[in-house]
Amino acid sequence: MLRVVVCVSGGGTNLQALIDGVKNGNIRNTEITGVISNNCGAYALKRAEDAGIPSFCVSPKDYESRIDFNEALIARIEELKPDLIVLAGFLVILPERLIQLYPERIINIHPSLIPSFCGTGYYGLKVHEAALERGVKVTGATVHFVDEGTDTGRIILQKAVEVLPGDTPELLQRRVMEQAEWVILPQAVDEIAMNEMIK
Ligand code: GAR
């Protein structure tokens, strides 16, 4: 079984897609062993609790320095002994040491077709605002491995989504989630878990 730890910051709809995928068999050979949020009020934590998954808040507000927060985050993750870490709307810049501890073992979902609308400052609704401002007709989502750069790691899966006349950032965000994120994130985890089985 692939042991997966999911890191979240907000609503947790991608986390829910993973929970549902494990439950309905779309994600095979996988156990979500923990959910970690940097935001203690995140609805994602409630989703984890409802699913009976151990959930933890590691907030920078509870630490004197960024270094202390980073070490607490790494310690919590290591306790959960993950084979794979999934960043599902985790809006924290990862400590470099964490990335080095888990090479090609951390994946992220980004709400655009990388290399468009990605990198520093592009997260959440801002990505869709930028896409609408630029006037693209197609956008989408990307699952990629996490390396030391921002959204620069090897791409695993992408799915395109149409931009429609009259779209607002909120409407576009919802369509990208429904048609792309909630599809390719579970699919990527399933593929990694199945590959692991035949190794
Ligand atoms: C998702 O759209 C995810 O792709 C995005 O944040 C949202 C989290 O929603 N992540 C990024 O922008 C990372 N750069 P959720 O909490 O409902 O899954």
XYZ file of N, CA, C and O and ligand atoms in Angstrom:
814
model
N 0.828 -1.218 0.000
C 0.000 0.000 0.000
C 0.856 1.260 0.000
O 1.767 1.390 0.834
N 0.560 2.169 -0.862
C 1.267 3.453 -0.893
C 0.728 4.328 0.246
O -0.475 4.588 0.320
N 1.637 4.763 1.121
C 1.218 5.629 2.235
C 1.289 7.084 1.778
O 2.369 7.585 1.434
N 0.136 7.748 1.780
C 0.063 9.111 1.241
C -0.271 10.103 2.346
O -1.207 9.898 3.122
N 0.508 11.172 2.418
C 0.191 12.300 3.297
C -0.223 13.468 2.416
O 0.455 13.781 1.431
N -1.359 14.089 2.744
C -1.872 15.187 1.938
C -1.714 16.491 2.717
O -2.122 16.581 3.882
N -1.101 17.487 2.087
C -0.931 18.811 2.708
C -1.907 19.787 2.073
O -2.020 19.851 0.833
N -2.609 20.540 2.914
C -3.707 21.395 2.464
C -3.624 22.761 3.166
O -2.934 22.895 4.190
N -4.366 23.729 2.616
C -4.445 25.041 3.280
C -5.870 25.568 3.361
O -6.135 26.502 4.112
N -6.770 25.024 2.529
C -8.080 25.681 2.428
C -9.248 24.717 2.407
O -9.389 23.850 3.264
N -10.070 24.864 1.379
C -11.331 24.141 1.304
C -11.195 22.633 1.209
O -12.049 21.878 1.662
N -10.146 22.197 0.534
C -9.879 20.756 0.488
C -10.718 19.967 -0.501
O -10.922 18.767 -0.312
N -11.149 20.604 -1.598
C -11.927 19.813 -2.575
C -11.046 18.779 -3.272
O -11.527 17.699 -3.628
N -9.778 19.101 -3.460
C -8.873 18.094 -4.052
C -8.613 16.955 -3.077
O -8.525 15.802 -3.478
N -8.483 17.285 -1.801
C -8.365 16.241 -0.782
C -9.590 15.330 -0.845
O -9.484 14.106 -0.800
N -10.776 15.947 -0.971
C -12.022 15.160 -1.036
C -12.003 14.222 -2.235
O -12.425 13.061 -2.138
N -11.490 14.728 -3.365
C -11.414 13.871 -4.562
C -10.513 12.667 -4.286
O -10.780 11.556 -4.770
N -9.458 12.872 -3.499
C -8.564 11.760 -3.159
C -9.244 10.784 -2.192
O -9.162 9.566 -2.367
N -9.914 11.338 -1.183
C -10.629 10.489 -0.213
C -11.660 9.631 -0.962
O -11.745 8.419 -0.777
N -12.441 10.290 -1.845
C -13.486 9.578 -2.602
C -12.861 8.529 -3.521
O -13.382 7.424 -3.666
N -11.738 8.898 -4.132
C -11.071 7.975 -5.063
C -10.590 6.708 -4.375
O -10.720 5.607 -4.915
N -10.056 6.870 -3.169
C -9.596 5.694 -2.421
C -10.805 4.827 -2.047
O -10.782 3.601 -2.167
N -11.893 5.508 -1.647
C -13.085 4.801 -1.194
C -13.765 4.037 -2.335
O -14.168 2.889 -2.181
N -13.842 4.695 -3.521
C -14.587 4.042 -4.613
C -13.708 3.179 -5.525
O -14.179 2.650 -6.523
N -12.437 3.058 -5.176
C -11.587 2.134 -5.935
C -10.912 2.734 -7.157
O -10.178 2.052 -7.862
N -11.166 4.021 -7.429
C -10.455 4.655 -8.556
C -8.980 4.835 -8.245
O -8.146 4.887 -9.139
N -8.655 4.994 -6.960
C -7.250 5.033 -6.549
C -6.981 3.716 -5.824
O -7.550 3.451 -4.764
N -6.106 2.911 -6.448
C -5.844 1.574 -5.907
C -4.553 1.554 -5.085
O -3.695 2.420 -5.262
N -4.447 0.552 -4.208
C -3.185 0.292 -3.496
C -2.696 1.502 -2.687
O -1.506 1.737 -2.571
N -3.650 2.289 -2.165
C -3.289 3.553 -1.518
C -4.035 3.737 -0.206
O -5.224 3.409 -0.110
N -3.296 4.285 0.786
C -3.916 4.628 2.065
C -3.515 6.075 2.398
O -2.318 6.399 2.352
N -4.500 6.936 2.680
C -4.166 8.300 3.109
C -3.933 8.220 4.618
O -4.865 7.979 5.392
N -2.672 8.402 5.021
C -2.338 8.146 6.428
C -2.379 9.413 7.274
O -2.318 9.337 8.499
N -2.465 10.576 6.617
C -2.547 11.802 7.394
C -2.791 13.003 6.510
O -2.461 12.988 5.315
N -3.406 14.035 7.115
C -3.626 15.310 6.424
C -3.036 16.399 7.305
O -3.282 16.424 8.528
N -2.244 17.265 6.687
C -1.595 18.345 7.441
C -1.996 19.679 6.824
O -1.913 19.856 5.602
N -2.416 20.622 7.674
C -2.746 21.969 7.200
C -1.897 22.998 7.935
O -1.605 22.836 9.123
N -1.512 24.043 7.233
C -0.814 25.164 7.878
C -1.829 26.151 8.457
O -1.455 27.088 9.150
N -3.116 25.914 8.113
C -4.184 26.825 8.507
C -5.156 26.028 9.369
O -5.851 25.130 8.877
N -5.197 26.365 10.678
C -5.970 25.545 11.614
C -7.471 25.621 11.344
O -8.231 24.763 11.792
N -7.915 26.658 10.617
C -9.344 26.801 10.329
C -9.745 26.198 8.993
O -10.895 26.353 8.564
N -8.842 25.511 8.339
C -9.131 25.000 6.989
C -10.261 23.972 7.020
O -10.249 23.041 7.838
N -11.209 24.129 6.115
C -12.312 23.161 6.034
C -11.791 21.771 5.657
O -12.394 20.750 5.996
N -10.636 21.760 4.994
C -10.015 20.480 4.618
C -9.797 19.587 5.846
O -9.919 18.361 5.749
N -9.490 20.180 6.994
C -9.251 19.382 8.206
C -10.529 18.649 8.625
O -10.486 17.508 9.084
N -11.667 19.330 8.446
C -12.963 18.720 8.771
C -13.240 17.545 7.825
O -13.732 16.497 8.234
N -12.880 17.742 6.550
C -13.078 16.645 5.580
C -12.266 15.415 5.999
O -12.729 14.282 5.880
N -11.032 15.659 6.476
C -10.174 14.548 6.908
C -10.796 13.856 8.116
O -10.926 12.623 8.153
N -11.221 14.661 9.091
C -11.847 14.092 10.296
C -13.059 13.247 9.937
O -13.215 12.131 10.435
N -13.910 13.790 9.057
C -15.124 13.063 8.655
C -14.789 11.727 8.005
O -15.589 10.795 8.057
N -13.613 11.680 7.372
C -13.217 10.443 6.690
C -12.416 9.534 7.626
O -11.932 8.480 7.213
N -12.220 9.973 8.874
C -11.487 9.153 9.835
C -9.989 9.148 9.599
O -9.293 8.213 9.991
N -9.489 10.201 8.954
C -8.044 10.278 8.668
C -7.399 11.196 9.713
O -7.903 12.306 9.947
N -6.287 10.768 10.327
C -5.616 11.636 11.298
C -5.267 12.980 10.651
O -4.702 13.016 9.556
N -5.642 14.067 11.339
C -5.382 15.386 10.743
C -4.645 16.267 11.743
O -4.857 16.160 12.964
N -3.792 17.118 11.220
C -2.908 17.930 12.057
C -2.814 19.325 11.506
O -2.799 19.532 10.289
N -2.732 20.295 12.425
C -2.443 21.667 12.004
C -1.025 22.009 12.452
O -0.700 21.872 13.640
N -0.206 22.431 11.506
C 1.123 22.952 11.843
C 1.151 24.379 11.291
O 1.329 24.592 10.095
N 0.891 25.349 12.205
C 0.742 26.741 11.756
C 2.005 27.543 12.048
O 2.564 27.459 13.154
N 2.439 28.349 11.064
C 3.617 29.204 11.316
C 3.382 30.152 12.497
O 4.335 30.574 13.152
N 2.086 30.418 12.784
C 1.753 31.334 13.896
C 2.197 30.771 15.248
O 2.364 31.502 16.217
N 2.336 29.454 15.324
C 2.700 28.817 16.586
C 4.214 28.702 16.794
O 4.648 28.111 17.773
N 4.991 29.252 15.858
C 6.450 29.132 15.964
C 7.106 30.499 15.874
O 6.597 31.394 15.204
N 8.237 30.606 16.542
C 8.899 31.915 16.618
C 9.554 32.296 15.311
O 9.666 33.472 14.990
N 10.003 31.307 14.577
C 10.691 31.627 13.325
C 10.255 30.657 12.246
O 9.669 29.602 12.518
N 10.548 31.051 11.023
C 10.248 30.208 9.865
C 11.024 28.894 9.961
O 10.533 27.835 9.588
N 12.231 28.987 10.490
C 13.072 27.784 10.617
C 12.390 26.782 11.552
O 12.301 25.589 11.264
N 11.872 27.286 12.668
C 11.191 26.404 13.629
C 9.938 25.770 12.996
O 9.654 24.584 13.190
N 9.184 26.604 12.267
C 7.981 26.088 11.588
C 8.375 24.997 10.597
O 7.770 23.916 10.575
N 9.396 25.273 9.783
C 9.838 24.300 8.779
C 10.209 22.974 9.430
O 9.835 21.905 8.955
N 10.927 23.052 10.546
C 11.364 21.814 11.211
C 10.172 21.054 11.793
O 10.126 19.825 11.743
N 9.197 21.810 12.338
C 7.994 21.164 12.882
C 7.203 20.480 11.771
O 6.681 19.366 11.947
N 7.134 21.137 10.630
C 6.415 20.562 9.483
C 7.099 19.272 9.029
O 6.448 18.233 8.827
N 8.408 19.323 8.903
C 9.165 18.138 8.467
C 8.988 17.000 9.491
O 8.758 15.845 9.125
N 9.065 17.354 10.778
C 8.940 16.324 11.823
C 7.574 15.648 11.747
O 7.468 14.417 11.834
N 6.539 16.437 11.571
C 5.175 15.883 11.508
C 5.035 14.965 10.294
O 4.481 13.856 10.378
N 5.552 15.422 9.169
C 5.472 14.602 7.949
C 6.239 13.293 8.158
O 5.739 12.214 7.856
N 7.436 13.394 8.700
C 8.268 12.184 8.851
C 7.613 11.158 9.780
O 7.715 9.953 9.552
N 6.919 11.669 10.816
C 6.218 10.763 11.732
C 5.194 9.901 11.003
O 4.909 8.780 11.405
N 4.636 10.468 9.936
C 3.585 9.753 9.195
C 4.163 8.799 8.149
O 3.426 8.100 7.462
N 5.497 8.785 8.024
C 6.218 7.851 7.135
C 5.600 7.733 5.737
O 5.238 6.624 5.305
N 5.483 8.839 5.032
C 4.830 8.749 3.718
C 5.732 8.148 2.640
O 6.949 8.331 2.652
N 5.085 7.444 1.699
C 5.770 7.067 0.461
C 5.593 8.188 -0.558
O 6.385 8.331 -1.480
N 4.505 8.951 -0.389
C 4.183 10.039 -1.320
C 3.529 11.180 -0.536
O 2.677 10.930 0.326
N 3.966 12.397 -0.832
C 3.347 13.589 -0.233
C 2.592 14.304 -1.352
O 3.173 14.577 -2.406
N 1.314 14.602 -1.105
C 0.513 15.292 -2.121
C 0.204 16.698 -1.630
O -0.386 16.873 -0.555
N 0.612 17.691 -2.405
C 0.255 19.073 -2.094
C -1.054 19.367 -2.814
O -1.099 19.446 -4.046
N -2.134 19.482 -2.039
C -3.464 19.678 -2.622
C -3.968 21.047 -2.177
O -4.725 21.162 -1.219
N -3.478 22.088 -2.859
C -3.826 23.437 -2.445
C -3.059 23.834 -1.190
O -3.604 24.508 -0.315
N -1.796 23.415 -1.110
C -0.951 23.742 0.059
C -0.152 24.993 -0.292
O 0.761 24.950 -1.123
N -0.519 26.113 0.336
C 0.038 27.399 -0.074
C 1.210 27.816 0.808
O 1.263 28.925 1.324
N 2.143 26.875 0.979
C 3.340 27.131 1.775
C 4.541 26.830 0.889
O 4.523 25.843 0.146
N 5.563 27.681 0.953
C 6.797 27.364 0.228
C 7.522 26.284 1.014
O 7.822 26.459 2.194
N 7.748 25.152 0.362
C 8.303 24.001 1.087
C 9.755 24.241 1.478
O 10.534 24.767 0.688
N 10.118 23.814 2.704
C 11.520 23.875 3.093
C 12.367 23.029 2.138
O 11.946 21.931 1.761
N 13.526 23.563 1.768
C 14.381 22.843 0.810
C 14.755 21.449 1.314
O 14.830 20.495 0.549
N 14.960 21.362 2.637
C 15.354 20.079 3.210
C 14.283 19.003 2.989
O 14.594 17.844 2.752
N 13.013 19.441 3.035
C 11.914 18.495 2.812
C 11.967 17.972 1.371
O 11.814 16.770 1.120
N 12.219 18.892 0.446
C 12.270 18.504 -0.974
C 13.427 17.529 -1.195
O 13.302 16.538 -1.922
N 14.536 17.782 -0.505
C 15.698 16.886 -0.654
C 15.464 15.520 -0.006
O 15.989 14.504 -0.462
N 14.635 15.510 1.057
C 14.336 14.241 1.732
C 13.439 13.334 0.887
O 13.462 12.115 1.030
N 12.625 13.951 0.022
C 11.640 13.189 -0.749
C 11.738 13.492 -2.244
O 10.794 13.996 -2.838
N 12.862 13.173 -2.880
C 12.997 13.476 -4.310
C 12.011 12.642 -5.141
O 11.915 11.420 -4.943
N 11.258 13.308 -6.026
C 10.214 12.665 -6.851
C 9.224 11.874 -5.982
O 8.667 10.853 -6.397
N 9.036 12.364 -4.758
C 8.090 11.733 -3.834
C 7.077 12.764 -3.347
O 6.317 12.514 -2.417
N 7.149 13.961 -3.932
C 6.176 15.006 -3.595
C 5.538 15.450 -4.911
O 6.242 15.731 -5.883
N 4.187 15.465 -4.943
C 3.510 15.960 -6.145
C 2.589 17.121 -5.770
O 2.159 17.258 -4.627
N 2.321 17.958 -6.782
C 1.508 19.160 -6.568
C 0.464 19.250 -7.673
O 0.729 18.875 -8.813
N -0.711 19.770 -7.321
C -1.710 20.087 -8.348
C -1.705 21.593 -8.539
O -1.787 22.361 -7.573
N -1.572 22.019 -9.816
C -1.566 23.453 -10.129
C -2.697 23.735 -11.125
O -2.842 23.007 -12.111
N -3.459 24.823 -10.902
C -4.657 25.032 -11.719
C -4.407 25.784 -13.036
O -5.125 26.736 -13.364
N -3.383 25.376 -13.789
C -3.193 25.883 -15.159
C -2.384 24.843 -15.915
O -1.897 23.869 -15.329
N -2.252 25.084 -17.225
C -1.405 24.212 -18.035
C 0.010 24.767 -17.965
O 0.372 25.692 -18.673
N 0.825 24.221 -17.070
C 2.221 24.659 -16.929
C 2.913 24.458 -18.276
O 2.699 23.418 -18.895
N 3.689 25.396 -18.833
C 4.296 26.529 -18.154
C 3.508 27.841 -18.202
O 4.090 28.895 -17.928
N 2.216 27.814 -18.528
C 1.447 29.058 -18.456
C 0.994 29.322 -17.021
O 0.625 28.374 -16.308
N 0.949 30.571 -16.661
C 0.335 31.007 -15.397
C 0.797 30.182 -14.195
O -0.019 29.612 -13.454
N 2.106 30.097 -14.034
C 2.651 29.371 -12.891
C 3.867 30.113 -12.352
O 4.276 31.121 -12.908
N 4.417 29.617 -11.279
C 5.565 30.269 -10.654
C 5.115 31.177 -9.526
O 3.952 31.158 -9.105
N 6.056 31.982 -9.027
C 5.791 32.806 -7.853
C 4.581 33.720 -8.067
O 4.473 34.380 -9.096
N 3.693 33.735 -7.114
C 2.535 34.635 -7.157
C 1.319 34.047 -7.848
O 0.224 34.599 -7.758
N 1.487 32.928 -8.553
C 0.341 32.304 -9.217
C -0.195 31.163 -8.366
O 0.362 30.065 -8.364
N -1.281 31.450 -7.637
C -1.932 30.400 -6.856
C -3.416 30.724 -6.757
O -3.823 31.896 -6.854
N -4.213 29.676 -6.581
C -5.658 29.841 -6.387
C -6.301 30.683 -7.467
O -5.997 30.544 -8.655
N -7.169 31.588 -7.027
C -7.949 32.413 -7.951
C -7.075 33.297 -8.846
O -7.450 33.636 -9.968
N -5.899 33.672 -8.355
C -5.001 34.556 -9.127
C -4.630 33.940 -10.474
O -4.436 34.646 -11.463
N -4.536 32.626 -10.500
C -4.180 31.920 -11.742
C -5.288 32.150 -12.778
O -5.020 32.458 -13.947
N -6.524 32.039 -12.336
C -7.651 32.166 -13.260
C -7.873 33.630 -13.656
O -8.259 33.907 -14.790
N -7.620 34.545 -12.740
C -7.690 35.974 -13.085
C -6.698 36.274 -14.202
O -7.010 36.962 -15.170
N -5.476 35.741 -14.080
C -4.436 36.000 -15.078
C -4.796 35.373 -16.425
O -4.582 35.975 -17.484
N -5.376 34.191 -16.384
C -5.755 33.513 -17.633
C -6.835 34.315 -18.355
O -6.765 34.514 -19.582
N -7.813 34.809 -17.589
C -8.901 35.593 -18.211
C -8.351 36.907 -18.750
O -8.715 37.348 -19.846
N -7.470 37.533 -18.006
C -6.880 38.810 -18.423
C -6.105 38.657 -19.728
O -6.163 39.499 -20.607
N -5.405 37.526 -19.860
C -4.604 37.276 -21.065
C -5.482 36.870 -22.242
O -5.075 36.924 -23.390
N -6.695 36.423 -21.926
C -7.643 36.077 -22.990
C -7.424 34.690 -23.597
O -7.820 34.450 -24.734
N -6.805 33.776 -22.845
C -6.623 32.425 -23.396
C -7.987 31.758 -23.564
O -8.943 32.077 -22.854
N -8.071 30.865 -24.537
C -9.327 30.155 -24.810
C -9.337 28.757 -24.207
O -10.378 28.108 -24.119
N -8.143 28.311 -23.837
C -8.008 26.991 -23.206
C -7.094 27.140 -22.001
O -6.055 27.797 -22.080
N -7.516 26.550 -20.867
C -6.627 26.497 -19.713
C -6.682 25.059 -19.196
O -6.904 24.153 -19.994
N -6.471 24.828 -17.908
C -6.518 23.451 -17.435
C -5.799 23.285 -16.120
O -5.691 24.234 -15.334
N -5.292 22.084 -15.900
C -4.579 21.804 -14.657
C -3.420 20.858 -14.937
O -3.415 20.147 -15.947
N -2.459 20.877 -14.016
C -1.233 20.073 -14.147
C -0.926 19.403 -12.815
O -0.988 20.060 -11.774
N -0.560 18.129 -12.867
C 0.044 17.470 -11.705
C 1.523 17.283 -12.026
O 1.864 16.783 -13.098
N 2.373 17.715 -11.098
C 3.816 17.614 -11.364
C 4.560 17.246 -10.092
O 4.067 17.470 -8.976
N 5.760 16.689 -10.281
C 6.636 16.460 -9.137
C 7.165 17.800 -8.653
O 7.285 18.751 -9.429
N 7.468 17.873 -7.365
C 7.969 19.110 -6.772
C 9.494 19.034 -6.675
O 10.042 18.068 -6.137
N 10.137 20.058 -7.246
C 11.589 20.191 -7.071
C 11.857 21.533 -6.390
O 10.926 22.166 -5.880
N 13.108 21.986 -6.415
C 13.444 23.198 -5.655
C 12.829 24.476 -6.242
O 12.754 25.501 -5.568
N 12.414 24.448 -7.491
C 11.812 25.644 -8.103
C 10.324 25.734 -7.783
O 9.764 24.877 -7.105
N 9.679 26.800 -8.254
C 8.227 26.934 -8.071
C 7.523 26.468 -9.338
O 7.666 27.105 -10.392
N 6.827 25.341 -9.246
C 6.082 24.761 -10.379
C 6.995 24.355 -11.531
O 6.587 24.405 -12.702
N 8.219 23.947 -11.213
C 9.193 23.615 -12.268
C 9.459 22.112 -12.399
O 10.168 21.699 -13.317
N 8.908 21.312 -11.516
C 9.236 19.877 -11.521
C 8.605 19.138 -12.694
O 7.697 19.649 -13.373
N 9.076 17.924 -12.913
C 8.618 17.085 -14.034
C 7.093 16.932 -14.035
O 6.486 16.643 -12.998
N 6.520 17.116 -15.208
C 5.057 17.040 -15.350
C 4.612 15.584 -15.418
O 5.200 14.779 -16.133
N 3.552 15.268 -14.660
C 3.018 13.897 -14.634
C 1.770 13.811 -15.522
O 1.685 12.974 -16.406
N 0.787 14.676 -15.277
C -0.450 14.670 -16.058
C -0.943 16.098 -16.266
O -0.736 16.961 -15.398
N -1.598 16.322 -17.399
C -2.256 17.614 -17.634
C -3.608 17.347 -18.284
O -3.767 16.351 -18.984
N -4.548 18.275 -18.064
C -5.844 18.167 -18.733
C -6.328 19.568 -19.088
O -6.285 20.465 -18.235
N -6.755 19.719 -20.318
C -7.201 21.026 -20.809
C -8.681 21.251 -20.501
O -9.463 20.303 -20.440
N -9.028 22.512 -20.312
C -10.416 22.915 -20.026
C -10.689 24.185 -20.832
O -9.850 25.079 -20.890
N -11.885 24.247 -21.454
C -12.231 25.424 -22.251
C -12.569 26.630 -21.383
O -13.223 26.489 -20.349
N -12.132 27.796 -21.837
C -12.597 29.051 -21.228
C -13.845 29.460 -22.013
O -13.844 29.398 -23.248
N -14.923 29.847 -21.320
C -16.174 30.165 -22.013
C -16.497 31.651 -21.906
O -16.081 32.324 -20.945
N -17.234 32.175 -22.894
C -17.623 33.583 -22.832
C -18.369 33.851 -21.519
O -19.170 33.024 -21.084
N -18.082 34.974 -20.901
C -18.781 35.323 -19.661
C -18.141 34.732 -18.420
O -18.641 34.925 -17.309
N -17.051 34.000 -18.584
C -16.409 33.411 -17.411
C -15.925 34.478 -16.423
O -15.383 35.505 -16.833
N -16.103 34.206 -15.153
C -15.465 34.986 -14.083
C -14.354 34.084 -13.532
O -14.364 32.871 -13.776
N -13.395 34.654 -12.770
C -12.374 33.783 -12.181
C -12.987 32.646 -11.377
O -12.520 31.510 -11.427
N -14.080 32.932 -10.683
C -14.711 31.897 -9.847
C -15.324 30.771 -10.691
O -15.204 29.594 -10.358
N -16.018 31.177 -11.782
C -16.635 30.163 -12.660
C -15.566 29.296 -13.300
O -15.690 28.071 -13.386
N -14.490 29.960 -13.757
C -13.414 29.225 -14.422
C -12.713 28.293 -13.430
O -12.410 27.135 -13.748
N -12.490 28.790 -12.222
C -11.845 27.953 -11.192
C -12.662 26.681 -10.954
O -12.111 25.581 -10.887
N -13.978 26.846 -10.850
C -14.846 25.692 -10.581
C -14.784 24.680 -11.739
O -14.702 23.476 -11.517
N -14.815 25.227 -12.986
C -14.779 24.313 -14.147
C -13.443 23.566 -14.213
O -13.389 22.376 -14.516
N -12.355 24.288 -13.935
C -11.029 23.635 -13.958
C -10.945 22.557 -12.876
O -10.404 21.476 -13.096
N -11.522 22.854 -11.712
C -11.528 21.835 -10.651
C -12.306 20.603 -11.096
O -11.803 19.479 -11.054
N -13.568 20.854 -11.538
C -14.464 19.724 -11.862
C -13.938 18.888 -13.015
O -13.964 17.668 -12.970
N -13.484 19.597 -14.074
C -13.140 18.856 -15.308
C -11.690 18.377 -15.323
O -11.358 17.469 -16.067
N -10.838 19.016 -14.535
C -9.415 18.649 -14.614
C -8.837 18.215 -13.265
O -8.431 17.073 -13.095
N -8.816 19.104 -12.265
C -8.097 18.792 -11.016
C -8.597 17.525 -10.340
O -7.814 16.654 -9.963
N -9.918 17.432 -10.186
C -10.472 16.291 -9.442
C -10.372 14.991 -10.245
O -10.667 13.915 -9.721
N -9.974 15.103 -11.518
C -9.761 13.921 -12.358
C -8.291 13.507 -12.328
O -7.958 12.353 -12.047
N -7.407 14.471 -12.615
C -5.999 14.068 -12.820
C -5.240 13.874 -11.511
O -4.273 13.113 -11.486
N -5.657 14.507 -10.431
C -4.932 14.280 -9.172
C -5.135 12.838 -8.672
O -4.150 12.123 -8.432
N -6.404 12.371 -8.599
C -6.596 10.962 -8.223
C -5.918 10.009 -9.209
O -5.323 9.008 -8.799
N -5.983 10.343 -10.496
C -5.375 9.476 -11.520
C -3.854 9.377 -11.324
O -3.275 8.295 -11.433
N -3.225 10.495 -10.997
C -1.770 10.494 -10.799
C -1.398 9.641 -9.590
O -0.444 8.857 -9.643
N -2.149 9.779 -8.516
C -1.845 8.989 -7.313
C -2.030 7.501 -7.618
O -1.195 6.662 -7.261
N -3.110 7.166 -8.323
C -3.344 5.765 -8.693
C -2.180 5.234 -9.526
O -1.683 4.130 -9.276
N -1.745 6.021 -10.510
C -0.645 5.555 -11.383
C 0.635 5.340 -10.585
O 1.343 4.354 -10.785
N 0.928 6.253 -9.670
C 2.141 6.116 -8.851
C 2.020 4.872 -7.956
O 2.955 4.084 -7.842
N 0.849 4.675 -7.358
C 0.644 3.521 -6.467
C 0.754 2.213 -7.234
O 1.320 1.231 -6.744
N 0.222 2.178 -8.453
C 0.264 0.943 -9.239
C 1.690 0.667 -9.716
O 2.114 -0.476 -9.748
N 2.417 1.707 -10.094
C 3.821 1.544 -10.487
C 4.639 0.991 -9.354
O 5.521 0.158 -9.542
N 4.330 1.472 -8.167
C 5.047 1.054 -6.961
C 4.874 -0.449 -6.753
O 5.800 -1.151 -6.358
N 3.677 -0.947 -7.065
C 3.358 -2.359 -6.827
C 4.181 -3.281 -7.720
O 4.539 -4.378 -7.313
N 4.491 -2.798 -8.962
C 5.198 -3.702 -9.893
C 6.704 -3.501 -9.829
O 7.437 -4.131 -10.557
N 7.154 -2.603 -8.944
C 8.604 -2.344 -8.846
C 9.336 -3.532 -8.257
O 8.815 -4.204 -7.377
C -6.835 24.305 -6.204
O -7.412 24.946 -7.306
C -5.361 24.032 -6.446
O -5.088 23.687 -7.774
C -4.757 25.360 -6.116
O -5.459 25.787 -4.942
C -6.790 25.258 -4.995
C -7.093 24.537 -3.703
O -8.442 24.149 -3.647
N -3.351 25.275 -5.896
C -2.482 26.215 -6.286
O -2.815 27.262 -6.791
C -1.009 25.876 -6.028
N -0.156 26.793 -6.714
P -8.940 22.999 -2.668
O -8.460 23.357 -1.255
O -10.431 23.043 -2.762
O -8.378 21.679 -3.126
